[in-house]
Short mmCIF file of C-alpha atoms and ligand atoms in Angstrom, two decimals:
data_model
loop_
_atom_site.label_atom_id
_atom_site.label_comp_id
_atom_site.label_asym_id
_atom_site.label_seq_id
_atom_site.Cartn_x
_atom_site.Cartn_y
_atom_site.Cartn_z
CA UNK Q 283 85.94 87.12 96.45
CA UNK Q 284 82.16 87.70 95.03
CA UNK Q 285 81.89 91.35 94.35
CA UNK Q 286 78.36 91.44 93.58
CA UNK Q 287 77.23 89.40 96.99
CA UNK Q 288 74.15 91.59 98.44
CA UNK Q 289 75.10 94.44 101.37
CA UNK Q 290 75.25 92.94 104.80
CA UNK Q 291 72.34 93.44 107.02
CA UNK Q 292 71.55 96.22 109.46
CA UNK Q 293 75.58 96.16 111.66
CA UNK Q 294 74.69 97.11 115.56
CA UNK Q 295 78.07 97.68 116.88
CA UNK Q 296 77.81 98.64 120.80
CA UNK Q 297 81.01 98.25 122.24
CA UNK Q 298 84.24 100.83 122.55
CA UNK Q 299 87.38 99.17 122.35
CA UNK Q 300 89.88 99.35 125.49
CA UNK Q 301 92.49 98.24 127.20
CA UNK Q 302 92.66 94.79 125.40
CA UNK Q 303 88.39 94.13 125.26
CA UNK Q 304 85.14 95.04 124.00
CA UNK Q 305 84.09 97.91 127.23
CA UNK Q 306 80.35 98.96 127.36
CA UNK Q 307 80.14 102.79 126.28
CA UNK Q 308 79.49 105.10 129.53
CA UNK Q 309 76.32 106.33 128.07
CA UNK Q 310 74.01 104.70 125.59
CA UNK Q 311 73.20 107.21 122.72
CA UNK Q 312 73.68 105.72 119.10
CA UNK Q 313 74.95 106.94 116.04
CA UNK Q 314 73.61 105.80 113.04
CA UNK Q 315 74.95 104.98 110.18
CA UNK Q 316 74.05 105.33 106.58
CA UNK Q 317 74.58 104.13 103.00
CA UNK Q 318 74.91 107.78 101.22
CA UNK Q 319 73.69 105.36 98.08
CA UNK Q 320 70.29 104.75 99.51
CA UNK Q 321 69.91 107.12 102.19
CA UNK Q 322 68.93 104.00 104.41
CA UNK Q 323 70.42 103.37 108.04
CA UNK Q 324 72.93 100.47 107.89
CA UNK Q 325 74.44 99.70 110.91
CA UNK Q 326 75.00 101.90 114.58
CA UNK Q 327 77.53 102.70 116.96
CA UNK Q 328 77.94 104.10 119.97
CA UNK Q 329 78.35 107.78 120.68
CA UNK Q 330 81.59 107.96 123.02
CA UNK Q 331 81.60 110.58 125.66
CA UNK Q 332 85.25 112.75 127.11
CA UNK Q 333 84.57 109.85 129.85
CA UNK Q 334 85.60 107.36 127.59
CA UNK Q 335 88.19 109.30 126.65
CA UNK Q 336 89.62 109.33 129.72
CA UNK Q 337 89.23 105.43 130.01
CA UNK Q 338 91.18 104.89 126.27
CA UNK Q 339 93.78 107.43 126.99
CA UNK Q 340 94.28 105.52 130.48
CA UNK Q 341 94.46 102.38 128.86
CA UNK Q 342 97.29 103.66 126.25
CA UNK Q 343 98.81 105.27 129.27
CA UNK Q 344 99.19 102.47 131.18
CA UNK Q 345 100.61 100.20 128.23
CA UNK Q 346 103.01 102.66 126.78
CA UNK Q 347 106.10 101.86 128.87
CA UNK Q 348 105.65 97.71 128.10
CA UNK Q 349 105.19 98.40 124.75
CA UNK Q 350 108.31 101.48 123.82
CA UNK Q 351 110.40 98.32 126.02
CA UNK Q 352 109.51 96.12 123.09
CA UNK Q 353 111.49 94.64 121.04
CA UNK Q 354 111.62 95.48 117.43
CA UNK Q 355 110.63 91.92 116.38
CA UNK Q 356 109.14 91.23 118.67
CA UNK Q 357 106.52 94.12 117.71
CA UNK Q 358 106.80 93.18 114.36
CA UNK Q 359 105.90 90.36 114.59
CA UNK Q 360 102.92 91.97 117.12
CA UNK Q 361 101.73 93.36 113.79
CA UNK Q 362 102.40 90.43 111.24
CA UNK Q 363 99.22 88.99 113.39
CA UNK Q 364 97.54 91.92 113.02
CA UNK Q 365 98.03 91.57 109.29
CA UNK Q 366 96.74 87.64 108.81
CA UNK Q 367 93.22 88.23 110.79
CA UNK Q 368 92.73 91.88 108.68
CA UNK Q 369 93.28 89.98 105.49
CA UNK Q 370 91.43 87.12 106.49
CA UNK Q 371 88.20 90.22 106.66
CA UNK Q 372 89.37 91.70 102.96
CA UNK Q 373 86.20 90.96 101.07
CA UNK Q 374 84.10 92.25 104.62
CA UNK Q 375 85.87 95.73 104.30
CA UNK Q 376 85.46 96.46 100.97
CA UNK Q 377 81.49 95.27 101.25
CA UNK Q 378 81.58 98.08 104.51
CA UNK Q 379 83.30 100.82 102.84
CA UNK Q 380 80.53 100.59 99.38
CA UNK Q 381 77.57 100.44 101.90
CA UNK Q 382 79.08 102.98 104.51
CA UNK Q 383 81.04 105.54 101.63
CA UNK Q 384 79.68 104.50 98.96
CA UNK Q 385 82.64 103.30 96.67
CA UNK Q 386 81.91 101.29 93.93
CA UNK Q 387 83.44 97.61 95.38
CA UNK Q 388 85.65 97.14 92.67
CA UNK Q 389 87.29 99.73 93.70
CA UNK Q 390 86.31 99.06 97.47
CA UNK Q 391 88.61 96.10 97.16
CA UNK Q 392 91.74 97.22 94.98
CA UNK Q 393 92.14 100.86 96.42
CA UNK Q 394 90.29 100.68 100.34
CA UNK Q 395 91.37 97.25 101.63
CA UNK Q 396 94.00 96.90 99.31
CA UNK Q 397 96.53 99.60 99.84
CA UNK Q 398 95.73 99.73 103.60
CA UNK Q 399 97.12 95.80 103.95
CA UNK Q 400 99.90 96.78 101.86
CA UNK Q 401 101.09 99.67 104.07
CA UNK Q 402 100.03 97.57 107.32
CA UNK Q 403 102.63 94.89 105.70
CA UNK Q 404 105.04 97.50 104.79
CA UNK Q 405 105.05 98.21 108.18
CA UNK Q 406 105.69 94.60 109.97
CA UNK Q 407 109.27 95.07 107.66
CA UNK Q 408 110.30 98.32 109.24
CA UNK Q 409 109.10 97.35 112.74
CA UNK Q 410 111.50 95.06 113.32
CA UNK Q 411 114.48 97.50 112.37
CA UNK Q 412 115.79 99.10 115.46
CA UNK Q 413 115.54 102.73 115.42
CA UNK Q 414 118.64 104.57 113.95
CA UNK Q 415 121.46 105.49 116.08
CA UNK Q 416 123.25 108.18 114.85
CA UNK Q 417 126.89 109.68 116.92
CA UNK Q 418 127.75 113.37 116.30
CA UNK Q 419 131.06 114.57 118.22
CA UNK Q 420 129.96 113.87 122.30
CA UNK Q 421 126.52 112.89 121.10
CA UNK Q 422 125.38 109.79 120.94
CA UNK Q 423 121.50 110.89 119.07
CA UNK Q 424 119.28 108.06 119.24
CA UNK Q 425 115.34 108.06 118.71
CA UNK Q 426 112.09 106.99 121.23
CA UNK Q 427 108.15 106.68 120.58
CA UNK Q 428 106.72 109.83 121.22
CA UNK Q 429 103.79 108.33 123.75
CA UNK Q 430 100.41 108.31 123.33
CA UNK Q 431 98.91 108.91 120.45
CA UNK Q 432 95.48 110.18 120.03
CA UNK Q 433 94.23 109.14 115.72
CA UNK Q 434 91.39 111.50 113.95
CA UNK Q 435 90.54 110.07 111.48
CA UNK Q 436 87.90 111.41 108.17
CA UNK Q 437 85.68 108.90 106.76
CA UNK Q 438 86.75 109.25 102.37
CA UNK Q 439 89.51 106.54 102.97
CA UNK Q 440 88.09 104.91 106.41
CA UNK Q 441 90.55 101.96 106.77
CA UNK Q 442 93.99 103.29 105.08
CA UNK Q 443 93.88 106.65 107.33
CA UNK Q 444 93.12 104.06 109.98
CA UNK Q 445 96.46 102.18 109.19
CA UNK Q 446 98.50 105.13 107.89
CA UNK Q 447 98.55 106.35 111.38
CA UNK Q 448 98.57 102.82 113.89
CA UNK Q 449 100.48 101.10 112.02
CA UNK Q 450 103.76 103.53 111.69
CA UNK Q 451 102.67 104.77 115.86
CA UNK Q 452 103.01 101.10 117.16
CA UNK Q 453 105.91 100.41 114.87
CA UNK Q 454 107.39 103.13 116.55
CA UNK Q 455 106.84 101.60 119.95
CA UNK Q 456 103.81 104.00 121.09
CA UNK Q 457 100.17 103.34 121.83
CA UNK Q 458 97.15 104.49 120.12
CA UNK Q 459 93.74 105.90 120.67
CA UNK Q 460 92.10 106.25 117.48
CA UNK Q 461 88.76 108.42 116.80
CA UNK Q 462 87.49 107.33 113.53
CA UNK Q 463 84.62 109.47 111.65
CA UNK Q 464 80.86 109.04 113.11
CA UNK Q 465 79.92 108.88 109.31
CA UNK Q 466 82.45 105.60 108.31
CA UNK Q 467 83.18 103.78 111.69
CA UNK Q 468 81.62 100.44 110.56
CA UNK Q 469 85.32 100.11 108.97
CA UNK Q 470 86.87 100.82 112.17
CA UNK Q 471 85.07 98.10 113.66
CA UNK Q 472 86.57 95.78 111.70
CA UNK Q 473 89.90 96.55 112.13
CA UNK Q 474 89.48 96.32 116.19
CA UNK Q 475 88.33 92.76 115.37
CA UNK Q 476 91.41 91.80 113.68
CA UNK Q 477 93.07 94.45 116.90
CA UNK Q 478 91.16 91.33 119.34
CA UNK Q 479 91.78 88.50 117.01
CA UNK Q 480 95.62 88.92 117.05
CA UNK Q 481 96.04 89.53 120.10
CA UNK Q 482 97.67 93.15 120.63
CA UNK Q 483 98.68 93.55 124.48
CA UNK Q 484 95.83 95.06 126.52
CA UNK Q 485 95.48 99.14 125.83
CA UNK Q 486 97.80 99.54 122.86
CA UNK Q 487 95.32 100.23 120.82
CA UNK Q 488 91.47 101.36 121.96
CA UNK Q 489 88.52 102.52 119.75
CA UNK Q 490 86.15 105.17 120.84
CA UNK Q 491 83.74 106.35 117.88
CA UNK Q 492 81.78 109.08 118.54
CA UNK Q 493 81.67 113.02 116.76
CA UNK Q 494 84.20 115.48 116.48
CA UNK Q 495 83.61 117.77 118.43
CA UNK Q 496 82.52 115.18 121.39
CA UNK Q 497 84.96 112.81 121.02
CA UNK Q 498 87.57 113.94 118.74
CA UNK Q 499 87.76 117.88 120.92
CA UNK Q 500 88.27 115.65 124.07
CA UNK Q 501 91.69 113.07 122.34
CA UNK Q 502 93.47 116.36 120.81
CA UNK Q 503 92.98 117.96 124.22
CA UNK Q 504 94.11 115.47 126.05
CA UNK Q 505 96.86 116.09 129.03
CA UNK Q 506 98.11 112.40 129.14
CA UNK Q 507 97.83 112.46 124.89
CA UNK Q 508 101.13 113.33 123.33
CA UNK Q 509 100.55 113.65 119.96
CA UNK Q 510 97.35 114.01 118.45
CA UNK Q 511 98.13 112.54 114.31
CA UNK Q 512 95.27 114.36 112.07
CA UNK Q 513 93.44 113.75 108.70
CA UNK Q 514 91.06 115.64 107.61
CA UNK Q 515 89.46 119.37 106.98
CA UNK Q 516 92.21 121.92 106.99
CA UNK Q 517 89.59 123.97 109.44
CA UNK Q 518 89.24 121.25 111.87
CA UNK Q 519 93.60 120.79 111.90
CA UNK Q 520 94.10 124.42 113.14
CA UNK Q 521 90.92 123.64 115.68
CA UNK Q 522 92.84 121.26 116.78
CA UNK Q 523 96.34 122.65 116.57
CA UNK Q 524 94.87 124.77 118.80
CA UNK Q 525 93.94 122.20 121.29
CA UNK Q 526 97.00 120.60 121.26
CA UNK Q 527 99.10 124.07 121.29
CA UNK Q 528 97.54 124.32 124.96
CA UNK Q 529 100.17 122.04 126.17
CA UNK Q 530 102.53 121.97 123.16
CA UNK Q 531 101.81 118.46 122.76
CA UNK Q 532 102.89 117.19 119.00
CA UNK Q 533 100.79 117.40 116.10
CA UNK Q 534 101.21 116.10 112.70
CA UNK Q 535 98.31 117.64 110.08
CA UNK Q 536 97.35 116.13 106.93
CA UNK Q 537 94.95 118.01 105.60
CA UNK Q 538 93.35 119.47 102.28
CA UNK Q 539 94.06 120.06 98.85
CA UNK Q 540 93.82 121.91 95.54
CA UNK Q 541 96.49 120.30 93.02
CA UNK Q 542 97.07 120.63 89.96
CA UNK Q 543 97.78 118.33 87.07
CA UNK Q 544 100.21 120.13 84.16
CA UNK Q 545 99.70 118.83 80.64
CA UNK Q 546 102.30 120.82 79.61
CA UNK Q 547 101.92 121.86 74.88
CA UNK Q 548 104.97 118.20 74.69
CA UNK Q 549 102.54 115.52 76.73
CA UNK Q 550 100.73 112.92 75.21
CA UNK Q 551 97.79 114.26 76.00
CA UNK Q 552 95.29 111.56 75.80
CA UNK Q 553 96.67 109.34 78.47
CA UNK Q 554 97.37 113.00 80.50
CA UNK Q 555 93.83 113.57 79.88
CA UNK Q 556 92.40 110.01 80.99
CA UNK Q 557 94.57 109.60 83.67
CA UNK Q 558 93.21 113.10 84.86
CA UNK Q 559 89.88 112.34 84.16
CA UNK Q 560 90.45 109.22 86.84
CA UNK Q 561 92.77 110.64 89.49
CA UNK Q 562 90.23 113.70 89.82
CA UNK Q 563 86.91 111.39 89.96
CA UNK Q 564 88.61 108.94 92.51
CA UNK Q 565 86.24 107.95 95.43
CA UNK Q 566 83.76 110.35 93.74
CA UNK Q 567 86.62 112.92 93.75
CA UNK Q 568 86.97 112.39 97.78
CA UNK Q 569 89.96 112.54 97.55
CA UNK Q 570 92.66 114.85 98.76
CA UNK Q 571 95.47 114.82 96.26
CA UNK Q 572 92.87 114.66 92.90
CA UNK Q 573 94.11 116.67 90.83
CA UNK Q 574 91.24 118.83 90.46
CA UNK Q 575 92.76 121.44 88.92
CA UNK Q 576 93.46 120.54 85.25
CA UNK Q 577 96.06 123.03 83.18
CA UNK Q 578 95.87 122.66 80.10
CA UNK Q 579 99.25 124.24 77.12
CA UNK Q 580 96.30 126.60 75.19
CA UNK Q 581 97.75 125.49 71.83
CA UNK Q 582 96.16 121.97 73.08
CA UNK Q 583 93.10 123.38 75.03
CA UNK Q 584 90.04 122.36 72.56
CA UNK Q 585 91.42 119.27 72.21
CA UNK Q 586 92.07 118.57 76.05
CA UNK Q 587 88.32 119.35 76.29
CA UNK Q 588 86.72 117.68 74.12
CA UNK Q 589 89.26 114.08 75.62
CA UNK Q 590 88.28 115.28 79.17
CA UNK Q 591 84.45 115.53 78.31
CA UNK Q 592 84.14 111.87 76.96
CA UNK Q 593 86.49 110.73 79.75
CA UNK Q 594 84.27 111.59 82.23
CA UNK Q 595 81.37 110.55 80.32
CA UNK Q 596 83.09 107.03 81.33
CA UNK Q 597 82.11 107.44 84.93
CA UNK Q 598 78.83 107.04 85.36
CA UNK Q 599 77.28 107.20 88.73
CA UNK Q 600 75.38 104.30 90.10
CA UNK Q 601 75.00 101.58 92.72
CA UNK Q 602 78.55 100.98 94.52
CA UNK Q 603 77.78 97.45 94.30
CA UNK Q 604 77.25 97.22 90.83
CA UNK Q 605 80.68 95.75 88.97
CA UNK Q 606 80.06 98.09 86.31
CA UNK Q 607 79.32 101.37 88.58
CA UNK Q 608 82.52 103.16 88.63
CA UNK Q 609 81.45 106.54 89.95
CA UNK Q 610 79.39 106.00 93.37
CA UNK Q 611 77.30 108.74 95.35
CA UNK Q 612 78.85 111.20 97.68
CA UNK Q 613 79.12 110.71 101.42
CA UNK Q 614 76.55 112.33 102.43
CA UNK Q 615 73.16 114.76 101.66
CA UNK Q 616 75.67 117.66 102.95
CA UNK Q 617 78.12 116.88 101.17
CA UNK Q 618 76.65 117.07 98.38
CA UNK Q 619 74.96 119.98 98.58
CA UNK Q 620 78.17 121.46 99.47
CA UNK Q 621 79.44 120.25 96.14
CA UNK Q 622 76.65 121.37 94.53
CA UNK Q 623 77.16 124.68 96.00
CA UNK Q 624 80.28 124.45 94.58
CA UNK Q 625 79.40 124.07 90.97
CA UNK Q 626 76.53 126.87 90.23
CA UNK Q 627 79.03 129.30 92.05
CA UNK Q 628 81.76 128.89 89.11
CA UNK Q 629 79.32 129.17 86.64
CA UNK Q 630 77.78 131.87 88.33
CA UNK Q 631 81.55 133.22 88.09
CA UNK Q 632 82.11 132.81 84.52
CA UNK Q 633 83.09 129.17 84.10
CA UNK Q 634 81.72 127.59 81.51
CA UNK Q 635 79.94 123.95 81.34
CA UNK Q 636 81.78 121.23 79.79
CA UNK Q 637 80.14 118.73 80.41
CA UNK Q 638 77.65 117.29 83.95
CA UNK Q 639 76.82 120.33 85.66
CA UNK Q 640 72.63 120.27 87.75
CA UNK Q 641 71.04 118.95 84.94
CA UNK Q 642 72.62 115.59 84.31
CA UNK Q 643 71.03 112.66 85.19
CA UNK Q 644 71.43 110.82 88.21
CA UNK Q 645 70.21 107.80 89.89
CA UNK Q 646 66.43 108.42 91.51
CA UNK Q 647 67.97 108.14 95.43
CA UNK Q 648 70.80 108.40 97.42
CA UNK Q 649 73.49 111.35 97.27
CA UNK Q 650 74.86 111.60 93.44
CA UNK Q 651 76.65 114.30 92.38
CA UNK Q 652 76.81 113.78 87.94
CA UNK Q 653 81.44 113.88 87.23
CA UNK Q 654 81.22 117.63 85.82
CA UNK Q 655 83.89 119.28 84.14
CA UNK Q 656 83.82 123.53 84.05
CA UNK Q 657 86.27 124.58 81.32
CA UNK Q 658 87.43 128.52 81.06
CA UNK Q 659 87.82 128.59 85.19
CA UNK Q 660 89.84 131.68 86.58
CA UNK Q 661 92.68 130.39 88.39
CA UNK Q 662 91.91 133.20 91.31
CA UNK Q 663 87.96 132.01 91.61
CA UNK Q 664 86.56 129.97 94.30
CA UNK Q 665 86.40 126.95 92.12
CA UNK Q 666 89.84 127.36 91.49
CA UNK Q 667 91.05 127.78 95.25
CA UNK Q 668 88.91 125.44 97.63
CA UNK Q 669 88.66 122.18 97.98
CA UNK Q 670 84.87 120.66 96.57
CA UNK Q 671 85.59 117.08 97.57
CA UNK Q 672 83.39 115.80 94.94
CA UNK Q 673 83.43 114.84 90.62
CA UNK Q 674 84.32 118.44 89.87
CA UNK Q 675 87.29 119.39 87.21
CA UNK Q 676 88.26 122.77 86.74
CA UNK Q 677 89.89 122.83 83.44
CA UNK Q 678 92.31 125.92 83.17
CA UNK Q 679 94.21 126.72 79.77
CA UNK Q 680 98.51 128.85 80.00
CA UNK Q 681 100.55 130.41 77.85
CA UNK Q 682 103.85 128.60 78.81
CA UNK Q 683 105.93 125.89 81.73
CA UNK Q 684 106.29 129.81 83.96
CA UNK Q 685 102.59 130.22 83.63
CA UNK Q 686 101.67 126.91 84.52
CA UNK Q 687 103.99 127.02 87.35
CA UNK Q 688 102.71 130.60 88.50
CA UNK Q 689 99.09 128.70 88.02
CA UNK Q 690 99.34 125.73 89.69
CA UNK Q 691 101.59 126.96 93.07
CA UNK Q 692 98.52 130.11 93.43
CA UNK Q 693 97.21 127.84 96.15
CA UNK Q 694 97.05 127.91 99.82
CA UNK Q 695 97.32 124.72 99.35
CA UNK Q 696 100.52 122.33 98.26
CA UNK Q 697 99.37 118.68 98.42
CA UNK Q 698 100.67 116.88 95.11
CA UNK Q 699 100.66 117.08 91.63
CA UNK Q 700 101.40 116.18 88.41
CA UNK Q 701 103.62 117.35 84.85
CA UNK Q 702 102.94 115.59 82.00
CA UNK Q 703 105.51 115.87 78.67
CA UNK Q 704 107.49 114.22 76.46
CA UNK Q 705 110.49 115.23 77.99
CA UNK Q 706 111.36 113.60 81.15
CA UNK Q 707 114.13 116.19 82.52
CA UNK Q 708 111.45 119.36 81.11
CA UNK Q 709 109.13 117.25 83.09
CA UNK Q 710 110.97 117.50 86.52
CA UNK Q 711 112.50 120.44 86.21
CA UNK Q 712 108.95 121.61 86.35
CA UNK Q 713 107.79 118.82 89.26
CA UNK Q 714 110.53 120.31 91.43
CA UNK Q 715 109.25 123.93 91.53
CA UNK Q 716 106.09 122.80 92.29
CA UNK Q 717 105.14 123.78 95.68
CA UNK Q 718 103.62 120.59 97.78
CA UNK Q 719 104.32 118.01 98.83
CA UNK Q 720 104.12 114.90 96.02
CA UNK Q 721 104.56 115.36 92.14
CA UNK Q 722 103.65 112.69 89.48
CA UNK Q 723 105.53 112.68 86.63
CA UNK Q 724 104.16 111.03 83.45
CA UNK Q 725 101.59 108.74 85.53
CA UNK Q 726 103.98 107.47 87.79
CA UNK Q 727 101.97 105.30 90.01
CA UNK Q 728 101.65 105.95 93.87
CA UNK Q 729 104.45 104.75 96.10
CA UNK Q 730 103.42 103.84 99.65
CA UNK Q 731 106.75 103.73 101.32
CA UNK Q 732 107.30 107.86 99.94
CA UNK Q 733 106.85 110.13 102.39
CA UNK Q 734 103.64 111.10 102.37
CA UNK Q 735 102.29 115.07 103.46
CA UNK Q 736 101.20 118.36 102.26
CA UNK Q 737 102.93 121.63 102.06
CA UNK Q 738 101.04 125.23 103.12
CA UNK Q 739 97.85 124.68 103.96
CA UNK Q 740 97.69 121.11 103.62
CA UNK Q 741 99.34 120.33 106.50
CA UNK Q 742 102.43 119.22 109.14
CA UNK Q 743 104.70 115.82 109.06
CA UNK Q 744 104.40 113.52 106.50
CA UNK Q 745 102.64 110.01 106.81
CA UNK Q 746 103.82 106.35 105.49
CA UNK Q 747 107.22 104.34 105.23
CA UNK Q 748 110.15 105.05 106.98
CA UNK Q 749 109.60 109.19 107.39
CA UNK Q 750 106.18 108.14 108.33
CA UNK Q 751 107.63 105.72 111.46
CA UNK Q 752 109.64 109.04 112.56
CA UNK Q 753 107.47 110.91 113.29
CA UNK Q 754 105.85 109.43 115.95
CA UNK Q 755 109.36 109.25 117.22
CA UNK Q 756 111.57 111.99 119.53
CA UNK Q 757 115.15 112.70 119.10
CA UNK Q 758 116.96 112.61 122.27
CA UNK Q 759 121.00 113.67 122.36
CA UNK Q 760 123.15 111.92 124.77
CA UNK Q 761 126.75 113.57 125.53
CA UNK Q 762 129.18 111.24 126.67
P1 NAD O 1093 86.77 116.44 108.71
O1 NAD O 1093 87.90 117.98 109.54
O2 NAD O 1093 85.97 117.32 109.06
O3 NAD O 1093 87.35 115.33 109.70
C1 NAD O 1093 87.90 114.35 110.41
C2 NAD O 1093 88.04 113.90 111.51
O4 NAD O 1093 87.91 115.11 112.67
C3 NAD O 1093 86.40 113.57 111.83
O5 NAD O 1093 86.85 112.25 112.52
C4 NAD O 1093 85.70 114.43 112.40
O6 NAD O 1093 85.49 113.78 113.76
C5 NAD O 1093 86.68 114.47 113.25
N1 NAD O 1093 86.18 116.45 113.59
C6 NAD O 1093 85.73 117.28 113.44
N2 NAD O 1093 85.46 118.21 113.96
C7 NAD O 1093 86.60 118.37 115.36
C8 NAD O 1093 87.05 118.96 115.93
N3 NAD O 1093 86.33 119.85 116.32
N4 NAD O 1093 88.06 118.57 116.90
C9 NAD O 1093 88.36 117.12 117.17
N5 NAD O 1093 87.91 116.20 115.61
C10 NAD O 1093 87.41 116.94 114.52
O7 NAD O 1093 87.24 116.03 107.84
P2 NAD O 1093 85.93 115.28 106.77
O8 NAD O 1093 84.66 115.88 106.47
O9 NAD O 1093 86.26 113.81 107.14
O10 NAD O 1093 86.96 114.87 105.32
C11 NAD O 1093 86.94 115.43 104.91
C12 NAD O 1093 88.16 116.17 104.48
O11 NAD O 1093 89.81 115.55 104.83
C13 NAD O 1093 89.38 117.17 103.38
O12 NAD O 1093 89.27 118.13 103.65
C14 NAD O 1093 90.66 116.10 102.91
O13 NAD O 1093 90.71 117.22 102.28
C15 NAD O 1093 90.99 115.75 103.95
N6 NAD O 1093 91.63 114.72 103.96
C16 NAD O 1093 93.01 115.00 103.57
C17 NAD O 1093 93.79 113.67 103.55
C18 NAD O 1093 95.05 113.99 103.77
O14 NAD O 1093 96.52 113.06 104.03
N7 NAD O 1093 95.91 114.88 103.46
C19 NAD O 1093 93.16 112.36 103.41
C20 NAD O 1093 91.67 112.11 103.22
C21 NAD O 1093 91.69 113.57 103.45
#
């Protein structure tokens, strides 16, 4: 892949994807797509309407009985063709993510493109397996697809978040209407180019771009949508749950996080800090699982802060298309402003600036925020409690394992976390005490087949792997 290649020219997409074909939107209102590294408009997509949602849901509803009745092996063959068509677009996808989101191109290729291809490949294999059946007494317990799924996705991993819903939903036998984020819709169009090329049956997947309050609400509230699968902020997730509750539709919610990285007294500090800083700054900190609270035993606190500052210095903000760039811009001016507000407030609350901050040098244009580390952050302060979604790390000291666990669990979120210790059993024991859906021990790698999701206000339900497919199934007991 030629990672240094120039960004694509203005990308204008004029259609929705409905019932197996590109279709005109009901109104001709465009949404501009911005390059956050420059502030320039780089593309346009249609702003869908509730009428477009009606058309898409009708197409998905009509396709549902046929797709649900398709044999698992045949569904897997369809997904395999989609995988081939998407793989052929890998280079374009990486460039488009770098362009509309600002992820450095190398990372856009490896994570933003590589991960969803892995997830889709996994779903091809899992789709071929018929759902498990079980006998309990005189009951035969079977699993069936839930029906029409409305999928609403965020901008921070614009292909992965979509594939993590669409592929398991299709594998389970559901049909889907997708509303991608209005900030990064161009990547979703590349997926639908692949859908069109793969020749998935008409209506099985449908695309309606648009804003959250218009298209998102219409989809979440639609009486013919059986399940809403949402990834995004906790505030929007709450709204979607309310809309779905009116008709008792099923919801799956993947929401925010404020994950803690627990570095115990006996940990390999250099590795724990290096990996921890990389995790917190991944995708400019716009990652729901980011370990944004680094908890360090107080005996090693000063040593850790030195290492943190040195590690963060390697993340110089710059042009996402420059192969040396490790930190891109934030997705929008509003997001950058919000993040700066969090830093200002933390400083006013008494946190100590270790590096970055309001006066650090930045590229002359674009929505950049310098990688910022704040020490002595009080566990109850806003910075330790609120999701920042930017390149900002809070460092907090603790006295012993019990206090570390208490601080980690002192959060309304419960998405992810990490534990580091030279003693693997001790690390595992601490991992078990964390009230989160995922924990990495001593740098254990992301597993795209493991269940992914949150405790508390980080969400409801699980994505990925066999658990992710089961999320799109109903359970029926047949008594004999
Ligand atoms: P967001 O909630 O603003 O938007 C997410 C999606 O919801 C977008 O498509 C948006 O258009 C739509 N939306 C907005 N308002 C809506 C409404 N009233 N009704 C229906 N749909 C609506 O979130 P975002 O800013 O795009 O993404 C950032 C957030 O997502 C962060 O909080 C982050 O933690 C979270 N996130 C969570 C996960 C996870 O898996 N847990 C993954 C990625 C991002």
